[in-house]
Amino acid sequence: MPAPRRRLETPVGAVTLVLGFGSRLRITGPVAPPDWFDSCLAGLHTAASLGEHDGRLHGVEVLFTPWEAFRIFAVPLHELADRAVRPRDLLGRRLDDLAGALAALPGWAPRFALLDSVLARWSAGGPACAPQVVRAWDELCRTHGRLPIARLAADVGWSTRQLENRFREQIGLRPKAAARVLRLQHALRLLTAHRPPAQVAAACGYYDQAHLGGEIKAMTGRTPLEFVAQRDPATTPSPPGPPSLDRLAGAVTSVILPS
């Protein structure tokens, strides 16, 4: 990339792993001061973070469903919630060693083959996520976070407290907080498709347009109109470099900010 980049990263329903090949990424989290990372692992967030680099970012990014991240990394995912950490601080050297092995390979095909092989091996040897948690997560995704938590717990055969505790361990957030993230993403998809805010509020189950605006402001730092305007290259041109694509298919993950 020929120019520095600043990206606002919205809360999404995925765990993010970045393995750097010698370049560094500066991240300012919702509750953390700015810090520099060569590689990082981030759990589900309830508020936006800021990512910055000097334009020479080189590495690979992998996004996981939370329950698969629990299986692969074998740590309670609440330890990653609203945080970005250096993998070595939580998992020892294995991800640093993987980043080095990937960087040493001559091209992307062998890198992806090695990455797939290693992650599949770790997944096969990791702790199983409870089927009730996977089912509850799938239902929250299907309903865009609109399913009442008491009903969700009843549907999977658990008490609300049991679902909350296992969800926090294996997804990273409690069900209500995870539902809030999924509902935000549904709202952002509709807003960036130029649906009127009042219609978006009704479609996503917010009380009214003011409730929608308050949630988006709290979770992205922008009003709905500001967010949509900053996503529009006609009003906020991106710096030189590759197009400002979202990092996850079907999600509104990012806003490219002026450098």
Short mmCIF file of C-alpha atoms in Angstrom, two decimals:
data_model
loop_
_atom_site.label_atom_id
_atom_site.label_comp_id
_atom_site.label_asym_id
_atom_site.label_seq_id
_atom_site.Cartn_x
_atom_site.Cartn_y
_atom_site.Cartn_z
CA MET A 1 0.00 0.00 0.00
CA PRO A 2 1.51 3.35 -1.01
CA ALA A 3 -0.03 5.55 1.70
CA PRO A 4 -0.78 5.32 5.43
CA ARG A 5 -4.21 4.00 6.33
CA ARG A 6 -6.57 4.56 9.23
CA ARG A 7 -9.57 2.24 9.54
CA LEU A 8 -12.48 2.38 11.91
CA GLU A 9 -13.37 -1.25 12.65
CA THR A 10 -16.94 -1.86 13.77
CA PRO A 11 -18.10 -4.62 16.12
CA VAL A 12 -18.71 -7.85 14.18
CA GLY A 13 -19.62 -11.41 15.08
CA ALA A 14 -16.14 -12.83 14.50
CA VAL A 15 -12.80 -13.35 16.20
CA THR A 16 -9.91 -11.82 14.24
CA LEU A 17 -6.37 -13.14 13.92
CA VAL A 18 -3.72 -11.05 12.13
CA LEU A 19 -0.34 -12.69 11.47
CA GLY A 20 2.16 -10.06 10.38
CA PHE A 21 5.18 -10.70 8.18
CA GLY A 22 7.40 -8.00 9.64
CA SER A 23 5.10 -4.97 9.42
CA ARG A 24 3.27 -3.45 12.36
CA LEU A 25 -0.30 -2.40 13.08
CA ARG A 26 -1.34 0.25 15.60
CA ILE A 27 -4.64 -0.50 17.34
CA THR A 28 -6.65 1.71 19.65
CA GLY A 29 -9.31 -0.40 21.32
CA PRO A 30 -12.57 0.68 22.90
CA VAL A 31 -11.11 0.38 26.40
CA ALA A 32 -7.37 0.23 25.66
CA PRO A 33 -4.76 2.87 24.82
CA PRO A 34 -3.01 2.78 21.43
CA ASP A 35 -0.49 -0.04 21.03
CA TRP A 36 1.64 -1.52 18.23
CA PHE A 37 1.32 -5.16 17.13
CA ASP A 38 3.24 -7.32 14.69
CA SER A 39 0.51 -9.95 15.10
CA CYS A 40 -2.71 -9.74 17.09
CA LEU A 41 -5.73 -11.72 18.20
CA ALA A 42 -8.99 -9.89 18.93
CA GLY A 43 -12.27 -11.20 20.28
CA LEU A 44 -15.78 -9.86 19.88
CA HIS A 45 -16.04 -6.13 20.54
CA THR A 46 -19.00 -4.07 21.70
CA ALA A 47 -17.54 -0.79 20.42
CA ALA A 48 -15.43 0.25 17.45
CA SER A 49 -11.64 0.21 17.40
CA LEU A 50 -9.14 2.12 15.28
CA GLY A 51 -6.47 0.38 13.19
CA GLU A 52 -3.57 2.27 11.61
CA HIS A 53 -0.50 1.36 9.57
CA ASP A 54 2.08 3.12 7.44
CA GLY A 55 0.90 1.67 4.13
CA ARG A 56 3.23 -1.34 4.05
CA LEU A 57 1.11 -3.90 5.87
CA HIS A 58 2.08 -7.46 4.89
CA GLY A 59 0.60 -10.58 6.40
CA VAL A 60 -2.56 -12.65 6.60
CA GLU A 61 -5.85 -12.09 8.41
CA VAL A 62 -8.21 -14.89 9.43
CA LEU A 63 -11.72 -14.38 10.81
CA PHE A 64 -13.33 -17.16 12.85
CA THR A 65 -16.79 -17.86 14.17
CA PRO A 66 -16.40 -17.40 17.93
CA TRP A 67 -17.13 -21.01 18.79
CA GLU A 68 -14.51 -22.22 16.30
CA ALA A 69 -11.98 -19.78 17.77
CA PHE A 70 -12.71 -21.29 21.19
CA ARG A 71 -11.94 -24.73 19.80
CA ILE A 72 -8.77 -23.70 17.94
CA PHE A 73 -7.16 -21.48 20.58
CA ALA A 74 -8.46 -23.36 23.65
CA VAL A 75 -8.82 -20.29 25.86
CA PRO A 76 -11.94 -18.74 27.45
CA LEU A 77 -13.00 -16.16 24.88
CA HIS A 78 -14.04 -13.59 27.46
CA GLU A 79 -10.28 -13.05 27.85
CA LEU A 80 -10.35 -11.57 24.32
CA ALA A 81 -13.59 -9.59 24.56
CA ASP A 82 -13.15 -5.89 23.70
CA ARG A 83 -9.38 -6.49 23.49
CA ALA A 84 -6.61 -7.06 21.00
CA VAL A 85 -3.71 -9.06 22.42
CA ARG A 86 -0.33 -10.27 21.25
CA PRO A 87 -0.83 -13.98 20.59
CA ARG A 88 2.31 -14.91 22.52
CA ASP A 89 0.91 -13.27 25.67
CA LEU A 90 -2.06 -15.65 25.68
CA LEU A 91 -0.97 -18.69 23.69
CA GLY A 92 2.82 -18.83 23.90
CA ARG A 93 4.98 -19.02 20.77
CA ARG A 94 2.83 -21.16 18.49
CA LEU A 95 1.21 -18.32 16.52
CA ASP A 96 4.49 -16.41 16.26
CA ASP A 97 6.08 -19.60 14.92
CA LEU A 98 3.22 -20.00 12.44
CA ALA A 99 3.63 -16.39 11.25
CA GLY A 100 7.34 -16.98 10.69
CA ALA A 101 6.71 -20.20 8.77
CA LEU A 102 4.11 -18.49 6.56
CA ALA A 103 6.37 -15.53 5.85
CA ALA A 104 9.19 -17.86 4.76
CA LEU A 105 7.10 -19.58 2.08
CA PRO A 106 7.45 -18.38 -1.53
CA GLY A 107 3.82 -17.56 -2.33
CA TRP A 108 0.21 -17.46 -1.21
CA ALA A 109 -0.83 -20.95 -2.33
CA PRO A 110 1.64 -22.75 -0.04
CA ARG A 111 0.89 -20.24 2.74
CA PHE A 112 -2.82 -20.95 2.61
CA ALA A 113 -2.18 -24.70 2.45
CA LEU A 114 -0.01 -24.54 5.59
CA LEU A 115 -2.48 -22.28 7.37
CA ASP A 116 -5.38 -24.62 6.61
CA SER A 117 -3.39 -27.64 7.77
CA VAL A 118 -2.29 -26.07 11.05
CA LEU A 119 -5.69 -24.64 11.95
CA ALA A 120 -7.42 -27.93 11.12
CA ARG A 121 -4.98 -29.78 13.39
CA TRP A 122 -5.50 -27.34 16.25
CA SER A 123 -9.27 -27.52 15.80
CA ALA A 124 -9.24 -31.32 15.89
CA GLY A 125 -7.30 -31.28 19.16
CA GLY A 126 -9.16 -28.43 20.84
CA PRO A 127 -12.03 -28.39 23.35
CA ALA A 128 -15.48 -28.94 21.88
CA CYS A 129 -17.87 -26.04 22.04
CA ALA A 130 -21.17 -27.03 23.66
CA PRO A 131 -23.81 -27.84 21.01
CA GLN A 132 -26.24 -25.62 22.91
CA VAL A 133 -23.88 -22.66 22.50
CA VAL A 134 -23.46 -23.27 18.77
CA ARG A 135 -27.23 -23.58 18.35
CA ALA A 136 -27.87 -20.42 20.37
CA TRP A 137 -25.27 -18.50 18.36
CA ASP A 138 -26.78 -19.69 15.08
CA GLU A 139 -30.24 -18.59 16.23
CA LEU A 140 -28.99 -15.14 17.22
CA CYS A 141 -27.34 -14.80 13.81
CA ARG A 142 -30.49 -15.98 12.03
CA THR A 143 -32.68 -13.46 13.87
CA HIS A 144 -30.10 -10.63 13.71
CA GLY A 145 -29.97 -10.54 17.51
CA ARG A 146 -33.71 -10.09 18.02
CA LEU A 147 -34.51 -13.32 19.87
CA PRO A 148 -35.24 -12.76 23.61
CA ILE A 149 -32.52 -14.35 25.72
CA ALA A 150 -34.94 -16.19 28.02
CA ARG A 151 -36.56 -17.80 24.99
CA LEU A 152 -33.15 -18.62 23.52
CA ALA A 153 -32.15 -20.38 26.74
CA ALA A 154 -35.41 -22.32 26.82
CA ASP A 155 -35.00 -23.35 23.19
CA VAL A 156 -31.60 -24.95 23.91
CA GLY A 157 -32.74 -26.52 27.21
CA TRP A 158 -30.66 -24.43 29.60
CA SER A 159 -31.36 -21.87 32.29
CA THR A 160 -30.64 -18.26 31.39
CA ARG A 161 -27.73 -18.19 33.85
CA GLN A 162 -26.20 -21.36 32.39
CA LEU A 163 -26.47 -19.98 28.85
CA GLU A 164 -24.91 -16.67 29.91
CA ASN A 165 -21.94 -18.34 31.58
CA ARG A 166 -21.21 -20.79 28.78
CA PHE A 167 -21.74 -18.14 26.11
CA ARG A 168 -19.25 -15.84 27.82
CA GLU A 169 -16.70 -18.66 27.94
CA GLN A 170 -17.16 -19.99 24.40
CA ILE A 171 -18.33 -16.90 22.45
CA GLY A 172 -16.71 -14.12 24.49
CA LEU A 173 -19.74 -11.99 25.32
CA ARG A 174 -22.94 -12.71 27.18
CA PRO A 175 -25.90 -13.42 24.87
CA LYS A 176 -27.45 -9.97 25.29
CA ALA A 177 -24.19 -8.22 24.36
CA ALA A 178 -23.63 -10.57 21.41
CA ALA A 179 -27.19 -9.92 20.22
CA ARG A 180 -26.49 -6.20 20.38
CA VAL A 181 -23.51 -6.63 18.03
CA LEU A 182 -25.53 -8.70 15.57
CA ARG A 183 -28.39 -6.21 15.60
CA LEU A 184 -25.92 -3.36 14.98
CA GLN A 185 -24.57 -5.17 11.93
CA HIS A 186 -28.08 -5.67 10.55
CA ALA A 187 -28.78 -1.96 11.03
CA LEU A 188 -25.51 -0.91 9.36
CA ARG A 189 -26.21 -3.14 6.36
CA LEU A 190 -29.61 -1.52 5.88
CA LEU A 191 -28.32 2.01 6.43
CA THR A 192 -25.48 1.59 3.95
CA ALA A 193 -28.05 0.26 1.47
CA HIS A 194 -29.68 3.71 1.86
CA ARG A 195 -32.75 2.62 3.81
CA PRO A 196 -34.26 5.54 5.79
CA PRO A 197 -33.27 5.47 9.50
CA ALA A 198 -36.89 5.24 10.66
CA GLN A 199 -37.40 2.12 8.55
CA VAL A 200 -34.13 0.65 9.78
CA ALA A 201 -35.13 1.20 13.41
CA ALA A 202 -38.41 -0.62 12.85
CA ALA A 203 -36.83 -3.47 10.86
CA CYS A 204 -34.14 -4.08 13.48
CA GLY A 205 -36.36 -3.92 16.56
CA TYR A 206 -35.14 -0.65 18.05
CA TYR A 207 -37.75 1.29 20.02
CA ASP A 208 -37.55 4.25 17.66
CA GLN A 209 -35.13 6.22 15.50
CA ALA A 210 -33.56 7.88 18.56
CA HIS A 211 -32.80 4.46 20.05
CA LEU A 212 -31.17 3.38 16.78
CA GLY A 213 -29.09 6.55 16.67
CA GLY A 214 -27.98 6.16 20.27
CA GLU A 215 -26.87 2.57 19.76
CA ILE A 216 -24.93 3.34 16.60
CA LYS A 217 -23.28 6.34 18.24
CA ALA A 218 -22.33 4.27 21.29
CA MET A 219 -20.92 1.40 19.23
CA THR A 220 -19.23 3.24 16.34
CA GLY A 221 -18.67 6.78 17.64
CA ARG A 222 -20.77 8.18 14.81
CA THR A 223 -24.40 9.05 14.20
CA PRO A 224 -26.14 7.01 11.50
CA LEU A 225 -25.83 9.87 9.00
CA GLU A 226 -22.15 10.42 9.84
CA PHE A 227 -21.41 6.72 9.46
CA VAL A 228 -23.11 6.47 6.07
CA ALA A 229 -21.40 9.64 4.86
CA GLN A 230 -17.95 8.39 5.86
CA ARG A 231 -18.59 5.11 4.02
CA ASP A 232 -19.45 7.04 0.84
CA PRO A 233 -16.33 7.75 -1.28
CA ALA A 234 -18.16 10.64 -2.92
CA THR A 235 -18.25 12.54 0.38
CA THR A 236 -15.17 11.09 2.12
CA PRO A 237 -12.59 9.99 -0.48
CA SER A 238 -10.30 7.14 0.54
CA PRO A 239 -6.53 7.66 0.49
CA PRO A 240 -4.58 6.15 -2.40
CA GLY A 241 -4.33 2.37 -2.38
CA PRO A 242 -6.53 -0.69 -2.82
CA PRO A 243 -10.31 -0.30 -2.46
CA SER A 244 -11.73 -0.05 1.03
CA LEU A 245 -13.35 -3.49 1.11
CA ASP A 246 -15.04 -4.88 4.19
CA ARG A 247 -13.14 -7.67 5.89
CA LEU A 248 -16.05 -10.09 6.21
CA ALA A 249 -18.57 -11.02 3.54
CA GLY A 250 -22.06 -9.75 4.35
CA ALA A 251 -20.87 -7.46 7.15
CA VAL A 252 -20.17 -3.74 7.39
CA THR A 253 -16.81 -3.97 9.10
CA SER A 254 -14.85 -0.85 8.28
CA VAL A 255 -14.68 2.81 7.43
CA ILE A 256 -11.55 4.19 5.77
CA LEU A 257 -10.70 7.44 7.56
CA PRO A 258 -8.60 10.36 6.32
CA SER A 259 -4.92 9.85 7.12
#
